[in-house]
Coordinates of C-alpha atoms in Angstrom, one line a residue:
X1 CA 47.2 -66.0 -28.1
X2 CA 44.3 -64.7 -30.2
X3 CA 44.8 -67.7 -32.5
X4 CA 47.4 -65.9 -34.5
X5 CA 49.8 -64.0 -32.4
X6 CA 51.2 -65.3 -29.1
X7 CA 51.9 -62.8 -26.3
X8 CA 54.0 -63.5 -23.2
X9 CA 53.3 -61.5 -20.0
X10 CA 55.7 -61.8 -17.0
X11 CA 56.0 -60.4 -13.6
X12 CA 52.3 -60.9 -12.7
X13 CA 51.9 -60.3 -9.0
X14 CA 48.1 -60.7 -8.3
X15 CA 45.1 -62.8 -9.4
X16 CA 42.9 -62.4 -11.3
X17 CA 45.0 -60.7 -13.9
X18 CA 43.2 -58.6 -16.5
X19 CA 44.4 -58.5 -20.0
X20 CA 43.1 -55.5 -22.1
X21 CA 42.4 -56.3 -25.7
X22 CA 40.9 -54.4 -28.6
X23 CA 40.5 -56.6 -31.6
X24 CA 39.2 -55.3 -34.9
X25 CA 37.4 -58.6 -35.7
X26 CA 36.0 -61.4 -33.6
X27 CA 38.8 -63.3 -31.8
X28 CA 39.0 -66.3 -29.4
X29 CA 41.8 -66.0 -26.8
X30 CA 43.4 -69.0 -25.1
X31 CA 46.4 -69.8 -22.9
X32 CA 49.5 -71.5 -24.2
X33 CA 51.6 -71.7 -21.1
X34 CA 51.5 -70.8 -17.4
X35 CA 54.2 -70.9 -14.8
X36 CA 54.8 -69.4 -11.4
X37 CA 57.9 -68.7 -9.3
X38 CA 58.4 -72.4 -8.8
X39 CA 56.7 -74.6 -11.5
X40 CA 55.1 -75.0 -14.9
X41 CA 51.4 -75.3 -14.5
X42 CA 48.2 -76.3 -16.3
X43 CA 45.9 -74.0 -18.2
X44 CA 42.3 -74.2 -19.6
X45 CA 39.4 -72.2 -20.9
X46 CA 39.1 -69.6 -23.6
X47 CA 37.5 -66.2 -24.1
X48 CA 35.8 -65.1 -27.4
X49 CA 35.5 -61.4 -28.0
X50 CA 32.8 -60.8 -30.6
X51 CA 33.5 -57.5 -32.4
X52 CA 30.4 -55.8 -33.8
X53 CA 30.7 -53.1 -36.4
X54 CA 29.6 -49.6 -35.4
X55 CA 26.2 -48.6 -36.8
X56 CA 25.9 -46.0 -39.4
X57 CA 23.0 -43.7 -40.6
X58 CA 22.5 -41.7 -43.7
X59 CA 19.5 -39.3 -44.0
X60 CA 18.0 -38.3 -47.4
X61 CA 14.8 -36.9 -48.7
X62 CA 15.4 -33.4 -50.2
X63 CA 12.0 -32.3 -51.7
X64 CA 9.7 -29.3 -52.2
X65 CA 6.3 -29.3 -50.5
X66 CA 3.4 -26.9 -50.2
X67 CA 2.8 -25.5 -46.7
X68 CA 0.6 -27.8 -44.7
X69 CA 1.7 -30.9 -46.6
X70 CA 3.6 -33.8 -45.1
X71 CA 6.7 -35.5 -46.6
X72 CA 8.9 -38.4 -45.5
X73 CA 12.6 -38.3 -44.8
X74 CA 14.5 -41.6 -45.2
X75 CA 17.3 -42.9 -42.8
X76 CA 19.3 -45.8 -44.1
X77 CA 20.8 -47.7 -41.2
X78 CA 23.5 -50.4 -40.8
X79 CA 24.2 -52.4 -37.7
X80 CA 21.8 -54.5 -35.7
X81 CA 18.3 -53.6 -34.5
X82 CA 17.0 -52.0 -32.4
X83 CA 18.4 -48.6 -33.4
X84 CA 18.1 -45.2 -31.8
X85 CA 18.7 -42.0 -33.8
X86 CA 18.6 -38.3 -33.1
X87 CA 17.8 -35.9 -35.9
X88 CA 17.4 -32.1 -36.0
X89 CA 15.8 -29.5 -38.2
X90 CA 18.6 -27.1 -37.2
X91 CA 16.7 -26.0 -34.1
X92 CA 15.0 -28.8 -32.3
X93 CA 16.6 -32.3 -31.7
X94 CA 14.3 -35.3 -31.8
X95 CA 15.3 -38.8 -30.6
X96 CA 13.6 -41.9 -31.9
X97 CA 14.3 -45.3 -30.3
X98 CA 13.1 -48.8 -30.9
X99 CA 13.7 -48.7 -34.7
X100 CA 13.5 -52.3 -36.1
X101 CA 14.0 -51.9 -39.8
X102 CA 16.0 -50.0 -42.4
X103 CA 15.3 -47.6 -44.1
X104 CA 13.3 -45.8 -41.4
X105 CA 10.9 -43.1 -42.6
X106 CA 10.4 -39.8 -40.6
X107 CA 7.3 -37.8 -41.4
X108 CA 7.8 -34.1 -41.2
X109 CA 5.5 -31.1 -42.0
X110 CA 7.6 -27.9 -41.6
X111 CA 6.0 -24.5 -42.0
X112 CA 9.1 -23.0 -43.5
X113 CA 12.1 -24.4 -45.4
X114 CA 14.2 -26.7 -43.1
X115 CA 17.4 -28.7 -43.5
X116 CA 17.3 -32.0 -41.5
X117 CA 20.5 -33.8 -40.4
X118 CA 21.4 -36.6 -37.9
X119 CA 23.3 -36.0 -34.7
X120 CA 23.5 -39.5 -33.2
X121 CA 23.0 -43.2 -34.0
X122 CA 23.3 -46.3 -31.9
X123 CA 22.2 -49.9 -32.3
X124 CA 21.6 -52.8 -29.9
X125 CA 25.4 -53.2 -29.5
X126 CA 27.3 -50.0 -30.2
X127 CA 27.2 -46.3 -30.4
X128 CA 27.9 -45.1 -34.0
X129 CA 30.2 -42.3 -35.0
X130 CA 29.1 -42.1 -38.7
X131 CA 25.8 -40.2 -39.3
X132 CA 25.8 -38.3 -42.6
X133 CA 23.7 -36.8 -45.2
X134 CA 21.1 -34.1 -45.1
X135 CA 17.6 -33.4 -46.4
X136 CA 16.3 -30.0 -47.3
X137 CA 12.5 -29.6 -47.4
X138 CA 11.6 -26.5 -49.3
X139 CA 8.2 -25.1 -48.2
X140 CA 6.3 -23.1 -50.7
X141 CA 3.3 -20.9 -49.6
X142 CA -0.1 -21.6 -51.0
X143 CA -1.1 -19.3 -53.9
X144 CA -3.7 -16.7 -53.5
X145 CA -6.1 -15.0 -55.9
X146 CA -8.1 -11.7 -55.6
X147 CA -10.6 -10.9 -58.3
X148 CA -11.6 -7.3 -59.0
X149 CA -13.2 -5.2 -61.7
X150 CA -15.9 -2.8 -62.8
X151 CA -19.1 -3.4 -60.9
X152 CA -21.6 -1.8 -63.3
X153 CA -22.1 -1.9 -67.0
X154 CA -24.9 -1.3 -69.4
X155 CA -26.5 -4.3 -71.1
X156 CA -24.6 -5.2 -74.2
X157 CA -21.4 -3.7 -73.0
X158 CA -18.3 -5.7 -71.7
X159 CA -15.9 -5.2 -68.9
X160 CA -12.5 -6.6 -67.8
X161 CA -12.1 -8.4 -64.5
X162 CA -8.6 -8.8 -63.1
X163 CA -7.2 -11.6 -60.9
X164 CA -4.2 -10.7 -58.8
X165 CA -2.2 -13.9 -58.1
X166 CA 0.6 -14.8 -55.7
X167 CA 2.7 -17.9 -55.7
X168 CA 4.8 -19.2 -58.6
X169 CA 3.9 -19.4 -62.3
X170 CA 2.4 -21.0 -64.2
X171 CA -1.0 -20.7 -62.5
X172 CA -4.3 -22.4 -63.2
X173 CA -7.6 -20.9 -62.2
X174 CA -11.2 -21.8 -62.5
X175 CA -13.7 -19.0 -62.3
X176 CA -17.5 -19.0 -62.6
X177 CA -20.4 -16.6 -63.0
X178 CA -22.4 -18.7 -60.7
X179 CA -23.5 -21.0 -63.5
X180 CA -20.7 -21.9 -65.9
X181 CA -17.2 -22.7 -64.7
X182 CA -14.2 -21.7 -66.9
X183 CA -10.7 -23.1 -66.4
X184 CA -7.7 -21.3 -67.6
X185 CA -4.2 -22.9 -67.4
X186 CA -0.7 -21.7 -68.2
X187 CA -1.0 -18.2 -66.7
X188 CA 2.5 -16.7 -66.5
X189 CA 1.8 -13.2 -65.3
X190 CA 0.7 -12.3 -61.8
X191 CA -2.3 -10.3 -63.0
X192 CA -4.6 -12.2 -65.3
X193 CA -7.4 -10.3 -67.0
X194 CA -10.5 -11.6 -68.7
X195 CA -13.4 -10.0 -70.5
X196 CA -17.0 -10.6 -69.6
X197 CA -20.3 -9.4 -71.1
X198 CA -23.2 -10.7 -69.1
X199 CA -26.8 -9.9 -70.0
X200 CA -27.9 -10.0 -66.4
X201 CA -26.2 -9.2 -63.1
X202 CA -23.6 -11.8 -62.3
X203 CA -21.2 -12.5 -59.5
X204 CA -17.8 -13.8 -60.7
X205 CA -15.6 -15.8 -58.3
X206 CA -12.6 -18.0 -58.3
X207 CA -13.4 -21.6 -57.4
X208 CA -10.0 -23.3 -57.9
X209 CA -6.4 -22.2 -57.9
X210 CA -3.0 -23.9 -58.2
X211 CA 0.5 -22.7 -59.1
X212 CA 3.7 -23.9 -60.5
X213 CA 4.6 -25.7 -57.3
X214 CA 1.4 -27.7 -57.7
X215 CA 0.2 -26.0 -54.5
X216 CA -3.6 -25.8 -54.3
X217 CA -5.4 -22.9 -52.6
X218 CA -8.0 -23.2 -49.9
X219 CA -11.2 -21.1 -49.9
X220 CA -9.6 -18.7 -47.4
X221 CA -6.9 -18.0 -50.0
X222 CA -9.4 -16.7 -52.5
X223 CA -11.6 -13.6 -52.1
X224 CA -15.4 -13.9 -52.4
X225 CA -15.7 -12.4 -55.9
X226 CA -17.0 -9.4 -57.7
X227 CA -20.5 -8.6 -58.8
X228 CA -21.0 -7.1 -62.3
X229 CA -24.3 -5.1 -62.2
X230 CA -26.0 -5.0 -65.6
X231 CA -28.2 -2.0 -66.1
X232 CA -30.8 -1.7 -68.8
X233 CA -30.3 0.9 -71.4
X234 CA -32.8 3.8 -71.4
X235 CA -35.4 3.9 -74.1
X236 CA -37.2 6.8 -75.6
X237 CA -40.3 7.0 -77.8
X238 CA -40.8 10.0 -80.0
X239 CA -44.4 10.8 -80.9
X240 CA -46.2 13.7 -82.3

């Protein structure tokens, strides 16, 4: 019996005799009677079958990042440590073993948008069959800026400089003439134009750039700048 249901087996012809069981919860099995072809006998002992639940795993962590950044995926685990999981980005499977706590964080830094999912989970006792969820990491490129414009004016005149932008609006830029930085936020068009009227030759350059994905640009994402050459106006003196 398993403590609840007695089961009688007859016609046993060899010893030891193996009884297959598959309980859904922990059970202790014991004998109630034994007899052979001649007599009723004695019986002793018991066998406890401890049933462990299968481990489960759920992955989450959908988020946008800028290219080059790192984000964490979270795997919620049930069962008993230590766990082993296998996850994939749709191309490359990765197995991590020796996990001792839940949730477990996986650091990833994809260079393009990837969807991560689990393909296997096991704990110290069992192999699991339930591994669910997914986490899509959307990777946005860093914004770029290229500044261009007229490279020569007469003193007292003005000229427009243009900044060609890539990425996602709204952009924020900081530009400088080499002395005074100016920050402009909330730019919603991919070409931003501003007017300058220097009294001396100046080189204008972009020193900072970010876009609507909060991605910041590096120096390599911004061109070196544009020089506005200021020419003196001619003069004439009439005498006679």
